[in-house]
Amino acid sequence: MNFDYSDDQKMLKDEARRFLAAKCDAKVVRGVLDQDDCAYDAALWRAVAAQGWLGTAIPENYGGLGLGHVELCALAEELGRACAPIPFASTVYFVAEALMLFGSEAQKAKWLPRIAAGEAIGAFATSERAGPVTQASLHTVATGGTLSGEKIPVTDGDVADLIVVLAKDGMYLVEKGAGVSAEVLRTLDPTRSAAKLVFDRAPVERLGGDDGIVAMQAVFDRAAVLLAFEQLGGADRCLEMAKDYALERFAFGRAIAGYQAIKHKLADIYVKNEIARSNAYYGAWALNSAAPELPLAAATARVAASEAFWFASKENIQTHGGIGFTWEADPQLYYRRSRQLSLVAGAPATWRERLVSQLEMRNAA
Amino acid sequence: MDFNDTPEEAGYRAAARAWLEKNVAGHKALPHADDMAAARSWQARKAAAGYAQITWPKEWGGGGGTPIQSVIFGQEEAKFPVQYGYFTIGLGMCVPTVMAFADDATKRRFVGPALRGEEIWSQLFSEPAGGSDVAAIRTRAVRDGDDWVVNGQKVWTSGAHYSDYGIVLVRTNVDVPKHKGLTMFWLDLRSPGIEIRPIHQMSGGSNFNEIYFTDVRIPDSQRLGAVDDGWKVALVTLMNERLAVGGGTGASPKEILALAKGLDAADGPLIADPAFRQRLADWYVQAEGLRNTRMRTITALSRGQTPGPESSIGKIIAANQLQDLGNAAVEAEGQYGIIADPALLPLKGLFQTAVMNAPGLRIAGGTDEILKNIIAERVLGLPGEIRVDKDAAFRDLPVGR
């Protein structure tokens, strides 16, 4: 038993933190926030690709580094801490994982090396309307090698080279090009881009078997663990920001960090973050070892991390007082991101429901 | 990250399980008159096999093992009906303090009997005037020849009514600030002048006591640490307390599920109620989060690191969750929920009991508020509370209730 990163993994994580501190400060995040037509920071994307991070969990024979998923979790934590404005999650947690789970040899050989090299951005298109994605919510259909329908919202759909689309009868691979049009959406977190995608007889390839919802859920389970680490990194950063500010800000003759109301608030954030961390670690183990516990562990990690990041991001603004909700202060960056990450693979309520149904299944077995 | 046993751990687990299966069966066959006798006999068996205090050195009767082995044994032991609480405070807090500060003869006299469950220890710290403010102790000890004469009152001493010995923190100097005038002793709880009165709690239980000292004589040879330096000794005890108490996990997922399946809501079982399922998920997340947090603490221990005040989160979460979850269950029973007769209730009234015990659990071993201060100050490095009594002599402090 060992419930922590190994020394090598810690070293990787420390290097990633230093790298991102140099390449992805708040100015970089704001650069994307403040420009209406900017989907992501291209320089950071190239730098991250050059580090090999995109291929962390992709096997070496497909151009990746062939490390494990725990290493990818460590990087996810740091990307979340930096609020990195790049299509890393869409490309790596969703599309690369979908390809590794369900891709044919030819599909993997074609796409995984391009993903690992940073030459192909991915998007995972499932939602068509408000509410959870269920079989009844799907109207996209594939016939005769082409696909038609609408997906909204698709994170990174406007810049994706490869889109994994959930249709009524399964998942499909769609390349950017003929039959695919994108309309950029205004969203709660403009540092991460999203679009409405319209498919009009777009040429497609089948990815996996007949039950698309089951396949989507399998991808979501894997992404949920990785997203939980991004959320955890973001929540930790919020606690740090709140703490630093509270120590610097004086009111009524002393630092506000000395007031019990603020101390207990920050202690509450800390407690939620630690619960999220412990559950994320368990999820990382389940993901990395392909344990049968993965669906339950992923749901547990996701619910804990969503709650922690939401709480930390809103109480960080509260701790900052009036400056906290201005455009120029940084707490909003994490507040926005906490909403994006909590919803990108299904809302917390959906994951709570999944958690309980997994518990029931395990209990019945 | 690896949540599976290593080959060595798996071997230890298999040996522990085999030992438990053989010995619990034999243990159950013994004709025990009461719970305490069964507990003592089980403790003696564990001690003989090196399972009583697995992380203690062998020379002191321990198992000479690792924290992970201790956890493994605990996990396996929990599968049998042989979990007793009588020895936790003694072995977890008092005896380690004795081992750290007493002379060799004293250690040789007491460690073994405590380990084997022959003698039980209590911790005598809290007073009516000092709960969270532990150092506000008023029980006085005055030097008289080779003895100290003690007068005053202790309160909230768990299990003192069945304990043989205790460690007691008393005031030996009132002319210095409060932390600087305390001294620690060990004592025989049957010494003349000691009166132990059980406290009747709101839950109906009487696990705590108040202890009155009237001219109780404690020989100076029973002092632990230097005169007026008892706060340093107390910190060692309290650090061990955090380790022992901080491991709570609240209601287990098993109980949470049993709750949801065992109760009927308006339209079928409670487990089918979508709103209740949402809350159920949150409780499970917290229970699992605590379980895995404990595993992280043990990983740190096994790497030779000292677990810090982080473990304070265990008690904050566990006690609150037990209160919320217990209440949700009681409310789900509707009008029937007010009943407190175990014979009439689902799960033998487990959740009614939780509701009545939870207020005490949120206070014992440090209130939520104190634990949050600990996290804020010692983990996050925020400023300490303003302490107006810090530099004043104890005798000049204002006295309220």
Coordinates of N, CA and C in Angstrom, one line a residue, chain A residues 1-7 9-10 70 239 243 247 254-255 257-258 260 263-264 266-268 270-271 274-275 277-279 281-282 284-285 296 300 303-304 348-350 352-353 355-357 359-360 363, chain B residues 1-6 9 13 68 72 257 261 271 277-278 280-282 284-286 288-293 295-296 299 303 310 313 316-317 369 372-373 375-377 379-386:
Chain A
M1 N 0.8 -1.2 0.0 CA 0.0 0.0 0.0 C 0.9 1.2 0.0
N2 N 0.5 2.2 -0.8 CA 1.2 3.5 -0.9 C 0.3 4.5 -1.4
F3 N -0.1 5.5 -0.6 CA -1.1 6.4 -1.0 C -0.6 7.8 -1.3
D4 N 0.5 7.8 -2.1 CA 1.1 9.1 -2.4 C 1.8 9.0 -3.8
Y5 N 2.1 10.1 -4.3 CA 3.0 10.1 -5.5 C 4.3 9.4 -5.2
S6 N 5.0 8.8 -6.1 CA 6.3 8.3 -5.9 C 7.3 9.5 -6.0
D7 N 8.6 9.3 -5.7 CA 9.5 10.4 -5.8 C 9.7 10.9 -7.2
Q9 N 7.4 10.7 -9.6 CA 6.2 11.5 -9.9 C 6.2 12.8 -9.3
K10 N 6.7 12.9 -8.1 CA 6.8 14.2 -7.4 C 7.7 15.2 -8.2
V70 N -1.0 7.9 -13.5 CA -0.7 8.7 -12.3 C 0.1 9.9 -12.7
L239 N -7.1 28.5 -2.5 CA -6.7 28.5 -1.1 C -5.5 29.4 -0.8
K243 N -5.3 32.9 1.1 CA -4.4 33.0 2.3 C -3.4 34.1 2.1
L247 N -3.4 37.6 4.5 CA -2.2 37.9 5.3 C -1.7 39.3 4.9
R254 N -5.4 45.1 12.0 CA -4.6 43.8 11.9 C -4.9 43.1 10.6
A255 N -4.0 42.1 10.2 CA -4.3 41.3 9.0 C -5.6 40.6 9.2
A257 N -6.3 37.9 8.1 CA -6.1 36.4 8.3 C -6.1 36.1 9.8
G258 N -6.0 37.1 10.7 CA -6.1 36.8 12.1 C -7.5 36.7 12.7
Q260 N -11.0 35.1 13.2 CA -11.5 33.7 13.2 C -12.4 33.4 12.1
K263 N -10.2 32.7 9.3 CA -9.4 31.5 9.6 C -10.3 30.3 9.4
H264 N -11.5 30.3 9.9 CA -12.3 29.1 9.8 C -12.8 28.9 8.3
L266 N -11.0 29.6 5.7 CA -9.9 29.0 5.0 C -9.6 27.5 5.5
A267 N -9.9 27.3 6.8 CA -9.8 25.9 7.2 C -10.8 25.0 6.6
D268 N -12.0 25.6 6.3 CA -13.1 24.8 5.6 C -12.6 24.5 4.2
Y270 N -9.6 24.2 3.2 CA -8.5 23.2 3.3 C -9.1 21.7 3.5
V271 N -10.1 21.6 4.4 CA -10.7 20.3 4.7 C -11.3 19.8 3.4
E274 N -8.6 18.6 1.0 CA -7.9 17.3 1.4 C -8.8 16.1 1.2
I275 N -10.1 16.3 1.4 CA -11.0 15.2 1.1 C -11.0 14.9 -0.4
R277 N -8.5 15.6 -2.4 CA -7.2 15.0 -2.8 C -7.2 13.5 -2.5
S278 N -7.7 13.1 -1.3 CA -7.7 11.7 -1.0 C -8.5 10.9 -2.0
N279 N -9.7 11.4 -2.3 CA -10.5 10.7 -3.3 C -9.9 10.7 -4.7
Y281 N -6.7 10.6 -5.3 CA -5.6 9.6 -5.3 C -6.2 8.2 -5.5
Y282 N -7.3 8.0 -4.8 CA -7.9 6.6 -5.0 C -8.4 6.4 -6.5
A284 N -7.0 7.9 -9.0 CA -5.8 7.7 -9.9 C -5.3 6.3 -9.8
W285 N -5.4 5.7 -8.7 CA -5.0 4.3 -8.6 C -5.9 3.4 -9.4
L296 N -16.9 3.6 -9.6 CA -17.2 4.2 -8.3 C -16.2 5.2 -7.8
T300 N -16.7 9.2 -7.1 CA -16.3 9.7 -5.8 C -15.3 10.9 -6.0
V303 N -17.2 14.0 -7.6 CA -18.1 14.8 -6.8 C -17.3 15.6 -5.7
A304 N -16.3 14.9 -5.2 CA -15.5 15.6 -4.1 C -14.7 16.8 -4.7
P348 N -22.3 17.7 -11.3 CA -22.1 16.9 -10.1 C -23.4 16.1 -9.7
A349 N -24.6 16.6 -10.0 CA -25.8 15.8 -9.6 C -25.8 14.5 -10.4
T350 N -25.4 14.5 -11.6 CA -25.4 13.3 -12.4 C -24.4 12.3 -11.9
R352 N -23.3 12.2 -8.7 CA -23.8 11.7 -7.4 C -24.8 10.5 -7.7
E353 N -25.6 10.7 -8.7 CA -26.6 9.6 -9.0 C -25.8 8.4 -9.5
L355 N -22.8 7.6 -8.7 CA -22.1 7.0 -7.5 C -23.0 6.1 -6.8
V356 N -24.3 6.6 -6.5 CA -25.2 5.7 -5.7 C -25.6 4.5 -6.5
S357 N -25.8 4.6 -7.8 CA -26.2 3.4 -8.5 C -25.0 2.4 -8.6
L359 N -22.9 2.1 -6.1 CA -22.9 1.5 -4.8 C -23.9 0.4 -4.7
E360 N -25.1 0.6 -5.3 CA -26.2 -0.4 -5.3 C -25.7 -1.6 -6.0
N363 N -23.2 -3.5 -4.1 CA -23.9 -4.1 -2.9 C -24.7 -5.3 -3.3
Chain B
M1 N 1.0 5.4 -6.7 CA -0.1 5.1 -5.9 C -0.5 3.7 -6.0
D2 N -0.6 3.0 -5.0 CA -0.9 1.6 -5.0 C -1.7 1.2 -3.8
F3 N -3.0 0.9 -4.0 CA -3.9 0.6 -2.9 C -3.9 -0.9 -2.6
N4 N -3.1 -1.7 -3.4 CA -3.0 -3.1 -3.1 C -1.9 -3.4 -2.1
D5 N -2.0 -4.5 -1.4 CA -0.9 -4.9 -0.5 C 0.3 -5.3 -1.3
T6 N 1.5 -4.9 -0.8 CA 2.7 -5.5 -1.4 C 2.8 -6.9 -0.9
E9 N 3.1 -7.2 2.7 CA 1.8 -6.8 3.4 C 0.8 -7.9 3.3
R13 N -1.0 -9.8 6.3 CA -2.4 -9.9 6.4 C -2.9 -11.3 6.6
I68 N 1.8 0.5 8.8 CA 0.9 -0.2 7.8 C 0.4 -1.5 8.4
I72 N -3.3 -2.9 8.8 CA -3.8 -4.2 8.3 C -4.4 -5.0 9.4
L257 N -25.6 2.8 3.4 CA -26.4 2.0 2.4 C -27.5 1.3 3.2
K261 N -31.5 1.6 2.4 CA -32.3 0.4 1.9 C -33.3 0.0 3.0
I271 N -34.0 4.6 -0.7 CA -32.9 4.6 -1.7 C -33.4 5.0 -3.1
R277 N -30.8 10.4 -2.6 CA -29.6 9.8 -3.2 C -28.5 10.8 -3.4
Q278 N -28.9 12.1 -3.6 CA -27.9 13.1 -3.8 C -27.1 13.3 -2.4
L280 N -26.9 11.1 0.0 CA -26.2 9.8 0.2 C -24.8 9.8 -0.4
A281 N -24.8 10.3 -1.7 CA -23.5 10.4 -2.4 C -22.5 11.3 -1.7
D282 N -23.0 12.4 -1.2 CA -22.1 13.3 -0.4 C -21.5 12.7 0.8
Y284 N -21.1 9.5 1.3 CA -20.2 8.5 0.9 C -18.8 9.1 0.5
V285 N -18.9 10.2 -0.2 CA -17.7 10.9 -0.7 C -16.9 11.3 0.6
Q286 N -17.5 11.8 1.6 CA -16.8 12.2 2.8 C -16.2 11.0 3.5
E288 N -15.4 8.1 2.3 CA -14.3 7.6 1.5 C -13.1 8.5 1.6
G289 N -13.4 9.8 1.6 CA -12.3 10.8 1.6 C -11.5 10.7 2.9
L290 N -12.3 10.4 4.0 CA -11.6 10.2 5.3 C -10.8 9.0 5.4
R291 N -11.4 7.9 4.8 CA -10.7 6.6 4.8 C -9.3 6.8 4.0
N292 N -9.4 7.4 2.9 CA -8.2 7.6 2.1 C -7.2 8.6 2.7
T293 N -7.8 9.6 3.4 CA -6.9 10.5 4.1 C -6.1 9.8 5.1
M295 N -5.2 6.8 5.0 CA -4.2 6.0 4.3 C -3.0 6.9 3.9
R296 N -3.3 8.1 3.6 CA -2.2 9.1 3.3 C -1.3 9.3 4.5
T299 N 0.8 6.4 5.0 CA 1.9 6.4 4.1 C 3.1 7.4 4.6
R303 N 6.9 6.3 5.8 CA 8.1 6.9 5.2 C 9.0 7.7 6.2
E310 N -2.7 17.9 10.2 CA -3.7 17.6 9.1 C -4.7 16.7 9.5
I313 N -8.6 17.1 10.4 CA -9.8 17.1 9.5 C -10.7 15.9 9.8
I316 N -13.3 16.7 12.5 CA -14.3 17.7 12.0 C -15.3 17.0 11.1
I317 N -14.8 16.3 10.2 CA -15.8 15.7 9.2 C -16.6 14.6 9.8
E369 N -14.4 24.2 16.4 CA -13.8 25.5 16.3 C -12.3 25.5 16.6
K372 N -10.4 23.9 13.8 CA -10.3 24.8 12.6 C -9.2 25.8 12.9
N373 N -9.1 26.2 14.1 CA -8.0 27.1 14.5 C -6.7 26.4 14.3
I375 N -5.9 24.0 12.2 CA -5.6 23.9 10.8 C -5.2 25.3 10.3
A376 N -5.9 26.3 10.7 CA -5.6 27.7 10.2 C -4.2 28.1 10.6
E377 N -3.9 27.8 11.9 CA -2.6 28.3 12.4 C -1.4 27.4 12.0
V379 N -1.4 24.5 10.0 CA -1.2 24.1 8.6 C -1.1 25.2 7.6
L380 N -1.9 26.2 7.8 CA -1.9 27.3 6.8 C -1.0 28.5 7.2
G381 N -0.6 28.5 8.5 CA 0.3 29.5 8.9 C -0.4 30.9 9.1
L382 N -1.6 30.9 9.4 CA -2.3 32.2 9.7 C -2.0 32.6 11.2
P383 N -2.2 33.9 11.5 CA -1.9 34.4 12.8 C -2.6 33.7 13.9
G384 N -2.0 33.5 15.1 CA -2.7 32.9 16.2 C -3.7 33.8 16.8
E385 N -4.6 33.2 17.6 CA -5.6 34.0 18.3 C -4.9 35.0 19.2
I386 N -5.6 36.1 19.4 CA -5.1 37.1 20.4 C -5.3 36.5 21.8

